[in-house]
Backbone as CSV, one residue per row, in Angstrom:
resi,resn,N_x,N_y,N_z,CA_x,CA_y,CA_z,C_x,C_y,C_z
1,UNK,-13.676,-6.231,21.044,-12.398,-5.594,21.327,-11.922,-4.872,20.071
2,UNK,-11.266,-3.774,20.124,-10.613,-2.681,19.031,-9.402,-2.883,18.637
3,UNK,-9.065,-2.262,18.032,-7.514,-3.025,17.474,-6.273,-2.020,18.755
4,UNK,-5.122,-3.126,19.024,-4.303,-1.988,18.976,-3.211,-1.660,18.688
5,UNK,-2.883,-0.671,18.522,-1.789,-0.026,17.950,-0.500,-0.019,18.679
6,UNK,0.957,-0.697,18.476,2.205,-0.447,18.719,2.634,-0.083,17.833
7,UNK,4.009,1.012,19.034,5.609,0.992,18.201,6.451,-0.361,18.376
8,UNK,7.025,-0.727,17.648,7.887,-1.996,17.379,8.986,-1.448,16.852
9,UNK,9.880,-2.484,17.308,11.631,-2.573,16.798,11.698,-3.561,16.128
10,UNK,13.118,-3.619,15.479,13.172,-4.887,13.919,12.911,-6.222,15.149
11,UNK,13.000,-5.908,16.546,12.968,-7.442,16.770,11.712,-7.796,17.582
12,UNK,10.232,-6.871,16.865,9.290,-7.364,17.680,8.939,-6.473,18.665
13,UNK,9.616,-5.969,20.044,9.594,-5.587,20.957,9.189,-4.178,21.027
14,UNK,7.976,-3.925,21.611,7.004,-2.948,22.096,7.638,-1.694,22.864
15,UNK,7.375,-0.517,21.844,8.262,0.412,22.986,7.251,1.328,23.504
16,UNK,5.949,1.209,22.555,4.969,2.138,22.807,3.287,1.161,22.685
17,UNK,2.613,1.798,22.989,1.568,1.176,22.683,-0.224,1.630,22.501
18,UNK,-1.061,1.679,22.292,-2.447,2.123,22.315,-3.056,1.493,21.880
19,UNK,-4.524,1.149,22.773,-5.472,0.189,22.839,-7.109,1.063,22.581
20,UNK,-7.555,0.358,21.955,-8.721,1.218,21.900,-10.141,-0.205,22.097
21,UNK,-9.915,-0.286,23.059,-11.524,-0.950,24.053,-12.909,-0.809,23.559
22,UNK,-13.135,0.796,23.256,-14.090,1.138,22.731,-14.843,1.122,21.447
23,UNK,-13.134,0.625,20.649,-13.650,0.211,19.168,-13.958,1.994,18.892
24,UNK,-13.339,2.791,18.655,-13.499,4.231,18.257,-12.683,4.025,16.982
25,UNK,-11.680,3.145,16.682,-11.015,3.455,15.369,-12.188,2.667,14.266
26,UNK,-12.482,1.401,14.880,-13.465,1.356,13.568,-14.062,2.175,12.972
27,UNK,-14.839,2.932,13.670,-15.520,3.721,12.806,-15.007,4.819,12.328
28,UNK,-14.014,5.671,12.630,-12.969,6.517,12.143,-12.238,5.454,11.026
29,UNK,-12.504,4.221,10.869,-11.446,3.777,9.511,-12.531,3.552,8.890
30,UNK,-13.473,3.271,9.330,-14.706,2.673,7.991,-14.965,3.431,7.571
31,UNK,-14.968,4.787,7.654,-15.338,6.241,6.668,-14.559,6.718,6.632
32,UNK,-12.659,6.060,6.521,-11.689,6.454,5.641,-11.458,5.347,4.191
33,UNK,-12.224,4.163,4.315,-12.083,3.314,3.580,-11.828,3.926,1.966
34,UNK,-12.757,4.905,1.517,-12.553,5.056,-0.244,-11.486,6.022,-0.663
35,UNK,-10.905,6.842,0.786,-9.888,7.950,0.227,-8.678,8.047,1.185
36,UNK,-8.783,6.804,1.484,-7.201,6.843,2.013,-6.287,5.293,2.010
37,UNK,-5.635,5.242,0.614,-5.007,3.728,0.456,-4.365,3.068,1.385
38,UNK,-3.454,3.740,1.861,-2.779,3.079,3.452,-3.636,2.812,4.061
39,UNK,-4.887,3.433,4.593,-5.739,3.426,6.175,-6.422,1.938,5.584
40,UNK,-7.311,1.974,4.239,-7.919,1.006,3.971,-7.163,-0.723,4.022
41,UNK,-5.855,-0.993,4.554,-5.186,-1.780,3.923,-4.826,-2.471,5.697
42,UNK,-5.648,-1.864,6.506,-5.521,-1.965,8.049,-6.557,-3.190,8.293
43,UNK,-6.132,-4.556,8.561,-6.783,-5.772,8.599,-7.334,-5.503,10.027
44,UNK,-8.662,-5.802,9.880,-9.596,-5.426,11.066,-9.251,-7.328,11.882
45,UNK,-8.790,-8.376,11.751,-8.724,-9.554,12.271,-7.406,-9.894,11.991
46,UNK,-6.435,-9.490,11.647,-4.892,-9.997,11.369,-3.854,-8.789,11.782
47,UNK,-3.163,-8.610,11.437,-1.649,-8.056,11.563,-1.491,-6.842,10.380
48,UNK,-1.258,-6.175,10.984,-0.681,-5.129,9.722,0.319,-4.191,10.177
49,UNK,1.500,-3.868,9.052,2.690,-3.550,9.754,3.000,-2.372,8.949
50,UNK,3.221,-1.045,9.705,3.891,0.264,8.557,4.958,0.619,8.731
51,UNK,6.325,0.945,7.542,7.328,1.230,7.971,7.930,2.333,7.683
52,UNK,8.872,3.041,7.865,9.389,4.401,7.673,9.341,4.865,6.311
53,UNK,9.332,4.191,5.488,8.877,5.210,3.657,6.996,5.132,3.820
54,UNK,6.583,4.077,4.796,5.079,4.321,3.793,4.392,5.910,5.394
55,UNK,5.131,5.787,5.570,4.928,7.076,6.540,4.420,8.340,5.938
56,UNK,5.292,8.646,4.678,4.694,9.689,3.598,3.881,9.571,3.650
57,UNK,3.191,8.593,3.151,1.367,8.684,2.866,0.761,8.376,4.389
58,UNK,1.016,7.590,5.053,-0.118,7.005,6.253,-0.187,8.621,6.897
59,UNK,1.116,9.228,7.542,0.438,10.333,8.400,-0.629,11.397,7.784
60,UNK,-0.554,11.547,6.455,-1.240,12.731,5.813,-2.788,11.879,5.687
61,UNK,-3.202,10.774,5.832,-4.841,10.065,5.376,-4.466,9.980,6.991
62,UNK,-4.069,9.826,8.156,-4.344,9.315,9.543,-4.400,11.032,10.218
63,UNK,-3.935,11.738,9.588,-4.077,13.238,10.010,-5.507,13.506,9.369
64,UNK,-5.733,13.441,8.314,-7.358,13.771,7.842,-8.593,12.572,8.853
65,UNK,-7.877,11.296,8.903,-8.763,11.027,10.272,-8.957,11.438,11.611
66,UNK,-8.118,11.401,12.312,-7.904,12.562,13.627,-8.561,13.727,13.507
67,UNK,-8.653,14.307,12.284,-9.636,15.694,12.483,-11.434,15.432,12.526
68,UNK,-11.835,13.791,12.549,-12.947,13.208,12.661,-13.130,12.920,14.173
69,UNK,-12.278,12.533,14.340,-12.210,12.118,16.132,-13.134,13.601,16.736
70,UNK,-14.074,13.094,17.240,-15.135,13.903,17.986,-14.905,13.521,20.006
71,UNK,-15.072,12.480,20.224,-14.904,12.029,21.681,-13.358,12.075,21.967
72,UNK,-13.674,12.413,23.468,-11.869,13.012,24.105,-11.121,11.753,23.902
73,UNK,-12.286,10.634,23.801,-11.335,9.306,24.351,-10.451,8.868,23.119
74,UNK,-11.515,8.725,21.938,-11.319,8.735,20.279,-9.864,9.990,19.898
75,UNK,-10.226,11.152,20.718,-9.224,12.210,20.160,-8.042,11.604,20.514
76,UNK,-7.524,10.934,22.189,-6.464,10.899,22.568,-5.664,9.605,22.344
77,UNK,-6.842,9.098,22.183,-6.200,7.567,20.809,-5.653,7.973,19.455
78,UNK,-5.742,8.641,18.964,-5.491,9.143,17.115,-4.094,10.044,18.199
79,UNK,-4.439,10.642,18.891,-3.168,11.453,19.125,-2.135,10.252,19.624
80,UNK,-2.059,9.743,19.919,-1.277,8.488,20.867,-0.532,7.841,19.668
81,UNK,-1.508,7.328,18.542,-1.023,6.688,17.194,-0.283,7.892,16.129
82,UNK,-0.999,9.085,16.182,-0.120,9.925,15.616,1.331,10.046,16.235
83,UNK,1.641,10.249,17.436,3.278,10.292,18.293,3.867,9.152,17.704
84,UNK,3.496,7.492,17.912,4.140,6.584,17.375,3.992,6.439,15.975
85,UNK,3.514,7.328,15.298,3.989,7.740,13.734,5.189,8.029,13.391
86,UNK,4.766,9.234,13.930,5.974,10.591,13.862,7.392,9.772,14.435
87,UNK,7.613,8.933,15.116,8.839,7.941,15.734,8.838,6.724,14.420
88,UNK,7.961,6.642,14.124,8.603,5.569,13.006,8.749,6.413,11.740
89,UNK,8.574,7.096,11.579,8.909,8.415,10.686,10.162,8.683,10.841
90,UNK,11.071,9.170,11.900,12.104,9.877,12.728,13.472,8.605,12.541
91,UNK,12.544,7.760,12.510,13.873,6.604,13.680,14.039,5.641,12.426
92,UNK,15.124,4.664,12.475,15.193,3.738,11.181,14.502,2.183,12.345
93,UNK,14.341,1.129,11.780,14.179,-0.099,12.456,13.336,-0.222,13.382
94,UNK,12.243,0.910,13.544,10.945,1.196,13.825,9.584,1.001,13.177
95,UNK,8.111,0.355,13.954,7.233,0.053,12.620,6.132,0.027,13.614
96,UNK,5.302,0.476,12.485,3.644,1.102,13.487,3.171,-0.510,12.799
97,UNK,2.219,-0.949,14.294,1.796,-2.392,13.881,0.412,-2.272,14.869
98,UNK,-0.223,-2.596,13.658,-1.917,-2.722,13.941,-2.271,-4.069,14.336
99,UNK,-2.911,-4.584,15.570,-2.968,-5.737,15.770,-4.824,-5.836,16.245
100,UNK,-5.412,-6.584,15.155,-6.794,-6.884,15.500,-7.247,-7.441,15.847
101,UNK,-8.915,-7.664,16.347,-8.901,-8.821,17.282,-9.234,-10.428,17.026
């Protein structure tokens, strides 16, 4: 199973969500591992949580991944996690949360 990706509020609660079945982000993160500090810091078996300042950096290394995404399925996953970026970017008490398996 692949990790997946929610939007979250300060209290937990899921407003958005994306699942990736196929395991397409692994390999789109394992060949972001040496040049992108945020992406590398994404626990492939635990919890990892991003919040509205580290947004600066995550969208600009998660935008240079998305331009790797080759399969429609891979593309519309990175696009799905890019939207619930851009909202925890936008919004205060919002947080992109990586959940692995």
């Amino acid at each position: 199973m692949g990790l997946s990706v929610s939007l979250v509020d300060e209290r937990g609660r899921r407003l958005d969500a994306a699942h990736d079945p196929r395991n397409h982000l692994h390999g789109l993160l394992e060949d972001s591992q040496r040049d992108c500090p945020m992406l590398r810091h994404i626990d492939w078996f635990g919890l990892t949580m991003f919040n509205r300042p580290q947004m600066e950096d995550f969208i600009p290394e998660w935008d240079r991944l998305s331009a790797r995404a080759v399969d429609p399925e891979a593309r519309a996953l990175v696009a799905k996690v890019t939207k619930m970026a851009r909202e925890v970017e936008r919004g205060v008490h919002r947080y992109l949360k990586f959940d692995g398996d």
